[in-house]
Amino acid sequence: MNSLENTSKYSLVQCGELQVSHVSPHKRVIGKVFGSINRRWEKHTVVLTDTQIYSQEKYGIFSMPIFLDLIQHIDVVTVSTWEPAINSAVQLRFTDGIVLLQANSQNERDQWFHSLLWKFNILNSKKALKLTSCPEIVAKELKSLVSTALKSQLHDPQVWTDCLVLISNQLNHTNSLPPNALEEIIEALGPALGQLNPPTPELCDFFSRYCRDGPCAATAVVVFAPGVHCILKHNVDFGKYTYIRTFARDFIIALASQDTCPENLPCFIHTMHSPGARCPHPRVLPNLMAVFLAAIWSAFDTKCSYRRNSSVNLLLGSNRTDVGTSNKLPKEKVTSCFMRMIELCAQHDDWVKEMAPLLQPIPFPDEALKYTPFVEGMATVLKRFAGDSRAEVRECIFPMREGKESWIQLIAPDHNYCPDNGETFCQIVRILLDKAAVRRKLVRLLGHSCLDAFRLMVIRGDEFFVRMLSEMLESDIIEDKDQKSEVLSTLRSNPEGERLYKAMCDRQTALSKLAQLGGPTKLAMPAHSTDSDVEKILSSGPFGNLEKLSLAFTCVTSDCAKHLVKLPNLQHLNLWCTQFGDSGLCMLAEHCTRLKSLNLCETLVTDEGLQALTELKSLTCLNLNSTRLSAQVFGELLLKLPHLTSYDIRYTEACQTKDGTFISNTMDKQANNFSNSNGSPTTSNKKMMDSPFSKYKMRSEDREESEDQLTPENGKVSWSLNVPTIALSGNRKMGPSKEAQKAALSSKQ
């Protein structure tokens, strides 16, 4: 049968108005000529079904239905060269004549042609499959049917529905097939999975059987891979179509069972994610996690008693027929396969952010958590969560809310499911502390969740937890008196703990002495002062009244933070042009919560440390000029610092974004509106005039030339956070000139 040389796609037609004509067969040329001249056309509303064509008017040619199994040939032919208005029609050839179907347009004619051709082919396939039981012929017919569906120019869901129903009915009547016939059938049916329509339960069951135990599992893995990719990349209701989830599970197990190709699982996950940094298919990870969880429940839970209903129901759906005992899988194979899959998924940064909340409520049966290889596999994933740079990922190791069990508690040495006497617990706690922007907050969270585990590790002599327990006591994190007494007894039972306890008592005595009211309220360290110089000054006498401290142009680093946190009334701190970094900034954010103004201009701080500034709720003035500040972190600071009224973010990434124009304009407006026309401060900006940044005033001529040059308003430099800068042009970062440094030194002296 000839097909039209056309790549257009059509929908399956069911009814339409056609011009119909019947042509008697003529063997001579003269008969054909006179037949075309005397041809009579009838107008009918034609209806196409699975077995016949009929007219709603029921007269003339269509006084009786025309059955499709009587058709010998379907083609598109030229009707007559003497009738230019009618170019071509669909020709249905029978034994006793020809029926021509003429549509109103060429597109409608092609739609009728492909619809009739598909109905004709599938009807012939049904007849052929019904009359034979030979496996080779069955495989050949099924392959031909799938090939016809793939090549058809009909783009209609009903096409693949008809195809899959016919295949499913045939598979139900096929009891046993030889291996070669099975391979042919699998190769023939594989492309059917790539369609958007969900495959039938019979088809999925047939695929699952030969993915699990069939002699052609290797062939199935190769043939079914594109179809499984298509299923997992689209929105599939696994709660409704559980048989599709079962097939995907069996396919992954068959994929992992190929000993000759150990890279099958990494390649599969890489293909599902795509080579880019972000997966373009948002449904892939939820579908994969649903398959993983269903497989683990099938292998471990014998009663389907869901331990945590909310998360399991969300992923698996309400109809969980593949999770019970009827489909129970060997736990060794499931653990090695699906824990490896979860580890591979956790290697992608964009998936980790979605995985962590899904795994936070521990959506696994108790039998799996008691199985040591399973918990050891999850330990690798938890380490990945703990080492992630995003706080929302790390927090998923802790309880969702008070009273809920968490992963950090499950791997703790005092838990029944702990697999390694606390080694994994210790590693994860170390990783968390290294990644934490605000250490005090994390220590408090660990103290509330795992205090008994910390005590047990101290009793066993772990020096790391001895220091952690001492830090909890010194930070006054433990509020309950009885718990504090227990922790103190545990700490003093260890020689190292006893030493740390005595040192803590000495520090508390020194801190009490330092906190005594008295001493200066302002202090400016000379240029090139070091951390040891700051330590000597602060240990020389009481500084309980010290509110303003300037370390500008000194050589101090983050190590001096441990001395600054001992100043109880510190409110204004200037660290301009120092070697101060993220670690010191995090310590300041934890302890110096009374800070109102902070100058970090030209320091080494980055986003990692600047995120900790959100703990300084009293901060009103902030200078981040020439730092590694990003637009995202600056947006978080604006949201979480309610009292921040003055800031400087020039020469940072935050000032180069689209929102940077608004930020710079706002900053210029603040700098330019400190005084009114007669030079006196305005009422709305009086508070800004009192702030350390108020001594900078933007000159109008510099602003017109886009030169961000700031000069002292009163012509001299005091102890304050402001040190004069030279004019800066473009995006070039420049430090203060030598003349500016000399002026600052002379003013301090």
XYZ file of C-alpha atoms in Angstrom:
749
model
C 0.000 0.000 0.000
C 1.364 3.357 -0.966
C 1.806 5.966 1.693
C 1.854 9.669 1.147
C 5.276 11.290 1.063
C 4.403 13.588 3.925
C 5.737 14.135 7.453
C 2.587 15.791 8.825
C 0.814 14.305 11.827
C -2.922 13.737 11.898
C -5.500 12.783 14.481
C -7.557 9.643 14.144
C -10.782 10.563 12.327
C -14.097 9.092 13.420
C -16.737 10.998 11.442
C -16.878 13.464 8.570
C -18.660 14.623 5.418
C -17.368 12.991 2.221
C -18.268 12.728 -1.466
C -18.624 9.012 -2.243
C -18.626 7.271 -5.618
C -18.693 3.632 -6.694
C -16.647 2.510 -9.714
C -17.211 -0.804 -11.463
C -14.064 -2.589 -12.598
C -13.319 -2.030 -16.330
C -10.644 -3.911 -18.149
C -10.776 -1.886 -21.365
C -9.636 1.723 -21.766
C -12.899 2.814 -23.381
C -14.802 1.565 -20.338
C -12.606 3.517 -17.951
C -13.047 6.716 -20.002
C -16.824 6.502 -20.147
C -16.915 5.422 -16.509
C -15.104 8.593 -15.377
C -17.391 10.784 -17.495
C -20.601 9.238 -16.173
C -19.401 8.966 -12.538
C -22.043 9.868 -9.954
C -21.067 11.383 -6.558
C -23.112 11.117 -3.351
C -22.767 13.245 -0.231
C -22.604 11.215 3.015
C -21.756 11.722 6.666
C -19.365 8.791 7.008
C -18.535 7.133 10.367
C -15.373 5.017 10.877
C -15.314 2.266 13.545
C -12.914 -0.561 14.336
C -14.609 -2.986 11.971
C -16.680 -1.065 9.422
C -17.548 2.167 7.589
C -21.149 3.336 7.404
C -23.206 6.423 6.577
C -25.627 8.151 8.878
C -27.965 8.787 5.893
C -28.031 5.090 4.825
C -28.820 5.466 1.128
C -27.166 4.732 -2.228
C -23.676 3.306 -1.912
C -23.890 3.262 1.887
C -27.290 1.667 2.153
C -25.353 -1.110 3.895
C -22.148 -0.788 5.981
C -18.811 -1.602 4.354
C -16.768 -4.011 6.486
C -13.038 -3.367 6.673
C -12.064 -7.016 6.387
C -13.522 -7.039 2.853
C -11.132 -4.343 1.651
C -8.263 -5.597 -0.494
C -6.329 -2.388 -1.015
C -6.305 1.234 0.234
C -4.582 3.962 -1.733
C -4.725 7.596 -2.818
C -5.390 7.898 -6.541
C -6.065 10.585 -9.120
C -9.755 10.540 -9.927
C -9.821 12.114 -13.383
C -7.862 14.503 -15.524
C -11.160 15.823 -16.946
C -12.333 17.024 -13.522
C -9.761 19.621 -12.333
C -11.842 20.515 -9.255
C -11.421 16.965 -7.940
C -7.719 16.080 -7.872
C -7.510 12.846 -5.900
C -9.453 10.643 -3.537
C -9.031 7.699 -1.170
C -9.569 4.474 -3.072
C -11.005 1.369 -1.380
C -10.634 -1.650 -3.653
C -12.977 -4.629 -3.267
C -13.458 -7.779 -5.325
C -16.585 -6.383 -6.994
C -15.487 -2.792 -7.522
C -13.942 0.373 -6.110
C -15.283 2.969 -3.677
C -13.848 6.501 -3.888
C -13.931 8.846 -0.886
C -13.453 12.513 -1.790
C -12.842 15.045 1.052
C -13.184 18.808 1.004
C -9.437 19.431 1.337
C -6.174 17.641 0.863
C -5.446 17.650 4.607
C -8.811 16.031 5.362
C -8.240 13.476 2.599
C -4.834 12.498 4.089
C -6.417 12.224 7.545
C -9.016 9.791 6.232
C -6.388 7.822 4.347
C -4.128 7.252 7.380
C -7.087 6.511 9.670
C -8.469 3.879 7.286
C -5.003 2.430 6.803
C -4.461 2.085 10.579
C -7.861 0.466 11.181
C -7.239 -1.891 8.274
C -3.761 -2.914 9.556
C -4.772 -3.507 13.160
C -7.794 -5.543 12.052
C -5.542 -7.749 9.903
C -3.133 -8.163 12.844
C -5.976 -9.306 15.073
C -7.049 -11.874 12.492
C -3.490 -13.161 12.020
C -2.824 -13.488 15.762
C -6.122 -15.216 16.318
C -5.442 -17.857 13.678
C -1.932 -18.828 14.792
C -0.197 -20.192 17.873
C 3.297 -20.418 16.408
C 5.676 -18.336 18.593
C 7.702 -17.191 15.596
C 4.619 -15.953 13.752
C 3.297 -14.267 16.909
C 6.602 -12.455 17.377
C 6.639 -11.442 13.719
C 3.084 -10.062 13.833
C 3.680 -8.135 17.070
C 6.866 -6.656 15.675
C 5.040 -5.660 12.496
C 2.226 -4.076 14.516
C 4.608 -1.981 16.663
C 6.554 -0.983 13.570
C 3.340 0.120 11.856
C 2.336 2.189 14.894
C 5.743 3.878 14.995
C 5.704 4.693 11.277
C 2.111 5.841 11.197
C 1.510 9.525 10.603
C -1.367 9.457 13.093
C -0.519 11.342 16.256
C -3.394 10.160 18.398
C -3.425 8.404 21.832
C -6.007 5.939 20.523
C -3.429 4.467 18.148
C -1.178 3.223 20.939
C -4.152 2.316 23.086
C -5.398 -0.041 20.367
C -1.889 -1.377 19.889
C -1.190 -2.045 23.573
C -4.601 -3.618 24.189
C -4.027 -6.057 21.346
C -0.525 -6.890 22.618
C -1.755 -7.361 26.195
C -4.553 -9.698 25.106
C -2.076 -11.755 23.112
C 0.366 -11.993 26.042
C -2.440 -13.250 28.292
C -3.083 -16.155 25.884
C 0.624 -16.985 25.477
C 1.696 -19.426 28.165
C 5.241 -20.397 27.210
C 7.525 -19.161 24.488
C 11.027 -20.295 23.486
C 13.939 -17.973 24.301
C 14.503 -16.855 20.720
C 10.817 -15.936 20.321
C 10.923 -14.051 23.645
C 13.880 -12.010 22.489
C 12.101 -11.124 19.275
C 8.937 -10.119 21.154
C 10.914 -7.995 23.638
C 12.788 -6.269 20.832
C 9.489 -5.660 19.078
C 7.649 -4.299 22.138
C 10.466 -2.177 23.544
C 9.663 0.934 21.448
C 6.072 0.837 22.737
C 7.322 2.004 26.162
C 8.603 5.234 24.675
C 5.096 6.542 24.075
C 3.377 8.939 26.464
C 0.450 6.636 27.109
C 0.965 4.491 30.226
C 1.519 0.847 29.238
C -1.095 -1.694 30.238
C -0.724 -3.871 33.351
C -0.343 -7.002 31.210
C 2.485 -5.445 29.244
C 4.295 -4.250 32.382
C 3.845 -7.636 34.024
C 5.305 -9.324 30.938
C 8.296 -6.959 31.008
C 8.797 -7.340 34.770
C 8.865 -11.139 34.622
C 11.691 -11.178 32.145
C 13.593 -8.376 33.857
C 13.581 -10.377 37.095
C 14.180 -13.999 36.165
C 13.822 -14.341 32.404
C 16.572 -15.859 30.281
C 16.726 -12.673 28.207
C 17.130 -10.110 31.017
C 20.240 -8.694 29.350
C 18.287 -8.081 26.158
C 15.446 -6.503 28.127
C 17.834 -4.054 29.817
C 19.037 -2.761 26.463
C 15.621 -2.645 24.812
C 13.624 -1.192 27.716
C 16.065 1.572 28.717
C 14.583 4.293 26.449
C 11.061 3.419 27.583
C 11.993 3.533 31.277
C 13.665 6.900 30.730
C 10.462 8.192 29.165
C 8.328 6.867 32.053
C 10.506 8.428 34.756
C 10.809 11.783 33.013
C 7.072 12.372 32.823
C 4.338 12.906 35.383
C 3.256 9.355 36.268
C 0.739 8.671 39.022
C 2.500 5.765 40.715
C -0.304 5.562 43.242
C -2.689 4.698 40.415
C -0.319 2.817 38.109
C 1.639 0.732 40.623
C 2.465 -1.839 37.955
C 4.570 0.781 36.142
C 6.523 1.418 39.342
C 7.029 -2.338 39.770
C 8.358 -2.610 36.234
C 10.769 0.313 36.798
C 11.977 -1.358 40.003
C 12.598 -4.693 38.278
C 14.356 -2.953 35.406
C 16.781 -1.229 37.803
C 17.483 -4.515 39.605
C 18.151 -6.220 36.258
C 20.405 -3.311 35.331
C 22.417 -3.750 38.533
C 22.621 -7.536 38.062
C 24.695 -7.279 34.875
C 28.102 -8.283 36.235
C 29.763 -7.628 32.896
C 28.813 -3.914 33.039
C 29.474 -2.484 36.533
C 28.983 1.038 35.181
C 25.340 0.429 34.287
C 23.904 2.222 37.337
C 26.154 5.334 37.117
C 25.414 5.633 33.400
C 21.681 5.241 34.024
C 21.618 7.989 36.682
C 23.807 10.243 34.531
C 21.426 9.804 31.599
C 18.371 10.494 33.761
C 19.921 13.664 35.184
C 21.426 14.958 31.899
C 25.008 16.275 31.605
C 24.148 19.790 32.779
C 24.379 21.159 36.300
C 20.581 21.055 36.702
C 18.209 18.308 35.643
C 15.727 19.681 33.077
C 13.043 17.171 34.107
C 11.515 18.035 37.520
C 9.657 14.715 37.823
C 12.715 12.457 37.535
C 13.899 12.556 41.148
C 10.446 12.151 42.809
C 9.717 9.217 40.493
C 13.075 7.615 41.238
C 12.623 8.070 45.002
C 9.156 6.499 44.788
C 10.651 3.473 43.030
C 13.494 3.218 45.578
C 11.210 3.432 48.610
C 8.726 0.931 47.186
C 11.540 -1.542 46.537
C 12.951 -1.188 50.049
C 9.520 -1.622 51.630
C 8.943 -4.710 49.464
C 12.179 -6.281 50.649
C 12.017 -5.522 54.371
C 8.451 -4.932 55.528
C 6.361 -8.101 55.787
C 3.184 -6.550 57.140
C 3.110 -3.255 55.219
C 2.783 -1.441 58.555
C 3.903 1.996 57.470
C 6.122 3.514 60.096
C 5.800 7.080 58.900
C 2.641 7.327 56.864
C 2.861 10.916 55.651
C 6.063 10.750 53.615
C 5.568 7.175 52.411
C 2.013 7.844 51.243
C 3.134 10.999 49.520
C 5.702 9.184 47.411
C 4.116 5.767 46.948
C 0.428 6.671 46.695
C -2.543 5.084 48.379
C -2.646 1.913 46.274
C 0.561 0.150 47.375
C -0.020 -3.346 45.969
C 3.629 -3.760 45.001
C 4.895 -3.209 48.551
C 3.444 -6.238 50.237
C 4.562 -9.814 50.644
C 3.346 -10.982 47.237
C 6.243 -9.175 45.555
C 8.865 -9.604 48.272
C 12.436 -9.198 47.074
C 15.716 -10.439 48.593
C 16.952 -7.734 50.939
C 20.628 -8.256 50.073
C 20.036 -7.528 46.393
C 17.729 -4.595 47.123
C 20.125 -3.021 49.630
C 23.157 -3.241 47.361
C 21.196 -1.960 44.344
C 19.010 0.845 45.648
C 21.389 2.215 48.260
C 23.895 2.525 45.443
C 21.244 4.364 43.414
C 20.529 6.776 46.281
C 24.254 7.458 46.666
C 24.543 8.190 42.939
C 21.577 10.554 43.065
C 23.155 12.367 46.020
C 26.194 13.211 43.891
C 24.164 15.824 41.979
C 23.869 19.137 43.815
C 20.431 20.040 42.491
C 19.006 16.644 43.467
C 20.491 16.770 46.980
C 18.346 19.800 47.806
C 15.210 17.824 46.860
C 16.328 14.494 48.339
C 17.113 15.772 51.808
C 13.521 16.827 52.717
C 12.180 13.552 51.302
C 14.515 11.488 53.492
C 14.314 13.708 56.599
C 11.311 11.866 58.163
C 13.159 8.497 57.749
C 10.588 6.895 55.391
C 11.890 3.331 55.823
C 10.587 0.281 57.728
C 12.115 -0.687 61.061
C 13.440 -3.936 59.568
C 15.564 -1.938 57.118
C 16.934 0.294 59.873
C 17.959 -2.790 61.831
C 19.856 -4.141 58.835
C 23.471 -2.984 59.226
C 24.408 -2.817 55.483
C 21.401 -0.585 54.877
C 22.332 1.865 57.643
C 25.955 1.871 56.486
C 24.775 2.776 52.994
C 22.647 5.606 54.366
C 25.663 6.862 56.351
C 27.368 7.780 53.074
C 24.318 9.794 52.028
C 24.128 11.518 55.426
C 27.772 12.551 55.159
C 26.931 14.079 51.798
C 24.071 16.015 53.410
C 26.278 17.156 56.299
C 28.977 18.418 53.932
C 26.622 20.403 51.733
C 27.143 24.157 51.665
C 23.391 24.863 51.984
C 22.012 25.120 55.500
C 18.588 23.764 54.489
C 20.233 20.508 53.386
C 22.282 20.107 56.565
C 19.234 20.757 58.736
C 17.486 17.700 57.266
C 19.731 15.495 59.416
C 18.011 16.924 62.497
C 14.394 16.404 63.633
C 11.589 18.024 61.646
C 10.055 19.154 64.916
C 10.346 18.368 68.599
C 9.465 14.790 69.453
C 10.309 13.399 65.995
C 13.212 11.016 65.510
C 16.014 12.121 63.199
C 18.985 10.640 61.368
C 21.500 12.215 63.746
C 19.781 10.437 66.631
C 19.488 7.147 64.739
C 23.256 6.865 64.132
C 24.134 8.096 67.647
C 25.959 5.538 69.851
C 23.113 5.441 72.388
C 20.569 4.291 69.733
C 19.660 0.666 69.081
C 20.252 1.022 65.334
C 23.783 2.497 65.618
C 25.944 0.355 63.285
C 29.502 1.270 64.327
C 29.657 2.398 67.976
C 29.412 6.058 67.022
C 32.168 6.365 64.386
C 29.774 7.653 61.733
C 28.137 9.919 64.315
C 31.497 11.465 65.193
C 32.401 12.013 61.529
C 29.091 13.691 60.723
C 29.297 15.973 63.780
C 32.793 17.051 62.731
C 31.611 17.755 59.178
C 28.646 19.756 60.456
C 30.852 21.903 62.692
C 33.265 22.589 59.832
C 30.421 23.727 57.556
C 28.387 25.663 60.121
C 28.317 29.417 59.666
C 27.047 29.931 63.226
C 28.733 27.384 65.490
C 26.808 28.285 68.613
C 23.487 27.605 66.915
C 24.636 24.170 65.761
C 26.061 23.264 69.181
C 22.740 24.199 70.754
C 20.883 22.016 68.257
C 23.240 19.093 68.904
C 22.857 19.567 72.649
C 19.074 19.357 72.460
C 19.120 16.313 70.136
C 22.115 14.209 71.183
C 23.189 15.193 74.683
C 23.153 11.586 75.959
C 25.223 10.482 72.959
C 27.796 13.170 73.741
C 27.997 12.005 77.354
C 28.468 8.392 76.260
C 31.320 9.320 73.923
C 32.979 11.309 76.753
C 32.737 8.318 79.071
C 34.419 6.214 76.358
C 37.295 8.715 76.268
C 36.712 10.552 72.984
C 38.593 13.852 73.311
C 36.594 15.545 70.561
C 33.337 15.105 72.467
C 35.089 16.107 75.697
C 35.802 19.490 74.106
C 32.267 19.680 72.713
C 30.704 18.996 76.110
C 32.961 21.599 77.696
C 31.879 24.107 75.046
C 28.218 23.392 75.818
C 28.801 24.098 79.489
C 30.753 27.279 78.854
C 28.164 28.582 76.362
C 25.390 27.902 78.863
C 23.415 25.906 76.285
C 22.140 23.361 78.814
C 19.358 25.056 80.773
C 18.066 22.214 82.933
C 19.936 22.099 86.262
C 19.784 18.316 86.579
C 21.117 17.834 83.066
C 23.848 20.374 83.743
C 24.886 18.438 86.851
C 24.970 15.175 84.884
C 27.072 16.759 82.144
C 29.459 18.250 84.716
C 29.902 14.871 86.410
C 30.506 13.190 83.057
C 33.039 15.810 82.027
C 35.008 15.574 85.278
C 35.163 11.786 85.007
C 37.637 12.226 82.141
C 41.173 13.551 82.818
C 41.063 15.829 79.776
C 37.570 16.926 80.801
C 38.803 17.800 84.285
C 41.571 19.939 82.784
C 39.144 21.723 80.461
C 36.757 22.307 83.336
C 39.453 24.013 85.400
C 40.516 26.133 82.417
C 36.889 27.097 81.897
C 36.601 28.179 85.510
C 39.748 30.314 85.111
C 38.320 31.914 81.971
C 35.059 32.646 83.729
C 37.012 34.396 86.507
C 38.955 36.458 83.981
C 35.775 37.265 82.117
C 34.116 38.450 85.311
C 37.069 40.722 85.931
C 36.930 42.062 82.383
C 33.188 42.626 82.595
C 33.530 44.899 85.601
C 32.173 48.320 84.760
C 34.987 50.778 84.203
C 37.616 51.672 81.677
C 37.308 53.693 78.444
C 34.320 53.726 76.144
C 36.427 54.229 72.985
C 39.636 52.582 71.858
C 41.637 52.796 68.628
C 44.596 50.457 68.073
C 47.685 51.838 66.259
C 48.330 50.811 62.674
C 50.147 47.507 62.121
C 49.015 46.186 65.510
C 48.844 42.384 65.659
C 46.616 39.863 67.391
C 49.058 39.617 70.307
C 48.971 43.390 70.712
C 45.186 43.337 70.956
C 45.392 40.530 73.510
C 47.868 42.493 75.662
C 45.726 45.633 75.607
C 42.488 43.837 76.499
C 44.162 41.856 79.299
C 45.768 44.948 80.850
C 42.665 46.145 82.642
C 38.882 46.195 82.784
C 37.058 47.155 79.593
C 33.489 46.684 80.713
C 32.488 50.110 79.357
C 34.149 49.741 75.952
C 31.557 50.382 73.271
C 33.623 51.531 70.279
C 36.728 49.758 69.020
C 38.714 50.610 65.876
C 41.246 48.140 64.448
C 41.480 49.841 61.040
C 44.779 49.425 59.120
C 46.101 46.939 61.643
C 47.452 43.454 60.981
C 44.851 41.611 63.037
C 43.322 38.358 61.746
C 40.388 36.193 62.701
C 42.380 34.961 65.713
C 41.675 38.192 67.577
C 37.938 37.381 67.584
C 38.360 35.178 70.656
C 39.453 38.301 72.569
C 36.821 40.609 71.095
C 33.951 38.363 72.186
C 34.930 39.012 75.800
C 33.883 42.670 75.543
C 30.353 42.674 77.001
C 29.267 46.143 75.813
C 30.908 46.309 72.382
C 28.545 48.060 69.942
C 30.735 49.587 67.204
C 33.631 47.739 65.557
C 35.899 48.932 62.731
C 37.946 46.261 60.912
C 38.692 48.249 57.782
C 41.690 47.031 55.732
C 42.619 44.122 58.014
C 43.178 40.402 57.488
C 39.939 39.548 59.258
C 38.146 36.544 57.685
C 35.092 34.296 57.829
C 35.970 32.275 60.933
C 36.362 35.380 63.062
C 33.184 36.895 61.656
C 31.207 33.785 62.582
C 32.522 33.981 66.143
C 31.569 37.653 66.392
C 28.073 36.908 65.119
C 27.611 34.240 67.786
C 28.770 36.225 70.808
C 28.724 39.977 70.047
C 24.993 40.235 69.541
C 24.898 43.870 70.724
C 26.840 45.184 67.731
C 25.129 48.115 66.044
C 27.736 49.100 63.449
C 30.392 47.024 61.707
C 32.962 48.062 59.106
C 34.377 45.195 57.032
C 35.617 47.263 54.102
C 38.548 45.627 52.248
C 38.655 42.557 54.484
C 38.871 38.880 53.524
C 35.280 37.997 54.375
C 33.162 36.060 51.849
C 29.561 34.910 51.585
C 30.268 32.006 53.924
C 31.015 34.340 56.820
C 28.671 37.150 55.830
C 25.678 34.809 56.117
C 26.350 34.651 59.866
C 25.607 38.371 60.190
C 21.909 37.540 60.153
C 22.295 36.750 63.872
C 23.133 40.405 64.630
C 19.582 41.673 64.878
C 20.676 45.019 66.409
C 22.902 45.926 63.460
C 22.010 49.301 61.957
C 25.197 50.240 60.059
C 27.203 47.902 57.809
C 30.115 48.608 55.455
C 30.892 45.801 53.000
C 32.722 47.903 50.434
C 35.248 45.905 48.332
C 34.363 42.504 49.805
C 33.281 39.269 48.171
C 29.594 39.919 48.778
C 27.113 38.330 46.363
C 23.683 39.684 45.499
C 21.958 36.645 46.986
C 23.603 36.971 50.406
C 22.997 40.721 50.461
C 19.314 40.086 49.811
C 19.228 37.701 52.793
C 20.879 40.337 54.991
C 18.279 42.930 54.031
C 15.479 40.517 54.863
C 16.865 39.267 58.174
C 18.334 42.484 59.596
C 15.253 44.576 60.393
C 17.138 47.568 61.857
C 19.734 47.949 59.089
C 19.400 51.530 57.830
C 22.832 52.338 56.388
C 25.112 50.166 54.262
C 27.879 50.415 51.683
C 28.161 47.647 49.069
C 30.141 49.391 46.355
C 32.709 47.378 44.379
C 30.944 44.107 45.186
C 29.041 41.616 43.087
C 25.807 42.783 44.699
C 26.254 46.204 43.117
C 26.673 44.768 39.599
C 23.279 43.077 39.325
C 20.039 44.551 38.006
C 18.984 45.324 41.543
C 22.376 46.933 42.119
C 21.262 50.111 40.413
C 18.493 50.524 42.963
C 20.848 49.689 45.814
C 23.431 52.227 44.680
C 20.767 54.890 44.167
C 19.423 54.290 47.646
C 22.894 54.498 49.114
C 23.645 57.729 47.254
C 20.341 59.149 48.417
C 21.160 58.358 52.014
C 24.637 59.842 51.695
C 23.328 62.950 49.975
C 20.361 63.583 52.258
C 22.182 63.746 55.597
C 21.716 67.510 55.553
C 19.269 69.928 54.023
C 20.012 72.990 51.920
C 21.361 75.084 54.806
C 23.700 72.329 56.037
C 21.739 71.232 59.112
C 20.688 67.618 59.490
C 17.181 66.696 58.466
C 14.778 65.160 60.953
C 14.367 61.932 58.980
C 18.134 61.405 58.800
C 19.156 62.480 62.289
C 19.746 58.866 63.307
C 21.996 58.376 60.289
C 23.993 61.464 61.249
C 24.722 59.804 64.587
C 25.948 56.615 62.919
C 29.661 56.086 62.142
C 29.015 56.245 58.415
C 27.426 59.671 58.627
C 30.757 61.508 58.264
C 30.939 60.526 54.615
C 29.221 62.900 52.246
C 28.794 62.290 48.521
C 29.975 65.278 46.493
C 27.600 66.331 43.725
C 30.322 66.757 41.100
C 31.681 63.284 41.819
C 28.212 61.794 41.642
C 27.630 63.401 38.245
C 30.910 61.917 36.987
C 30.014 58.506 38.504
C 32.975 58.879 40.877
C 32.196 57.367 44.290
C 34.562 59.586 46.269
C 33.866 60.081 49.939
C 35.528 62.713 52.112
C 35.288 63.449 55.840
C 32.658 66.031 56.480
C 34.535 67.798 59.265
C 38.004 67.579 57.734
C 39.530 65.400 60.458
C 39.534 61.756 61.452
C 38.585 60.546 64.901
C 38.541 57.074 66.448
C 35.379 56.211 64.503
C 34.845 53.581 61.824
C 35.481 56.091 59.024
C 38.881 56.520 57.414
C 39.132 58.714 54.301
C 39.307 56.995 50.914
C 40.646 58.205 47.594
C 38.426 58.632 44.553
C 37.556 55.360 42.831
C 36.602 55.124 39.168
C 34.941 52.256 37.326
C 35.020 48.877 39.028
C 38.663 48.991 40.059
C 39.312 48.219 43.706
C 41.862 50.474 45.397
C 42.991 50.718 48.939
C 43.540 53.909 50.899
C 46.443 56.066 49.777
C 49.567 56.542 51.841
C 48.543 60.122 52.541
C 45.202 58.894 53.915
C 46.949 56.376 56.150
C 49.348 59.029 57.468
C 46.426 61.351 58.172
C 44.654 58.597 60.078
C 47.787 57.813 62.127
C 48.444 61.431 62.975
C 44.857 61.955 64.103
C 45.002 58.881 66.324
C 48.281 59.981 67.879
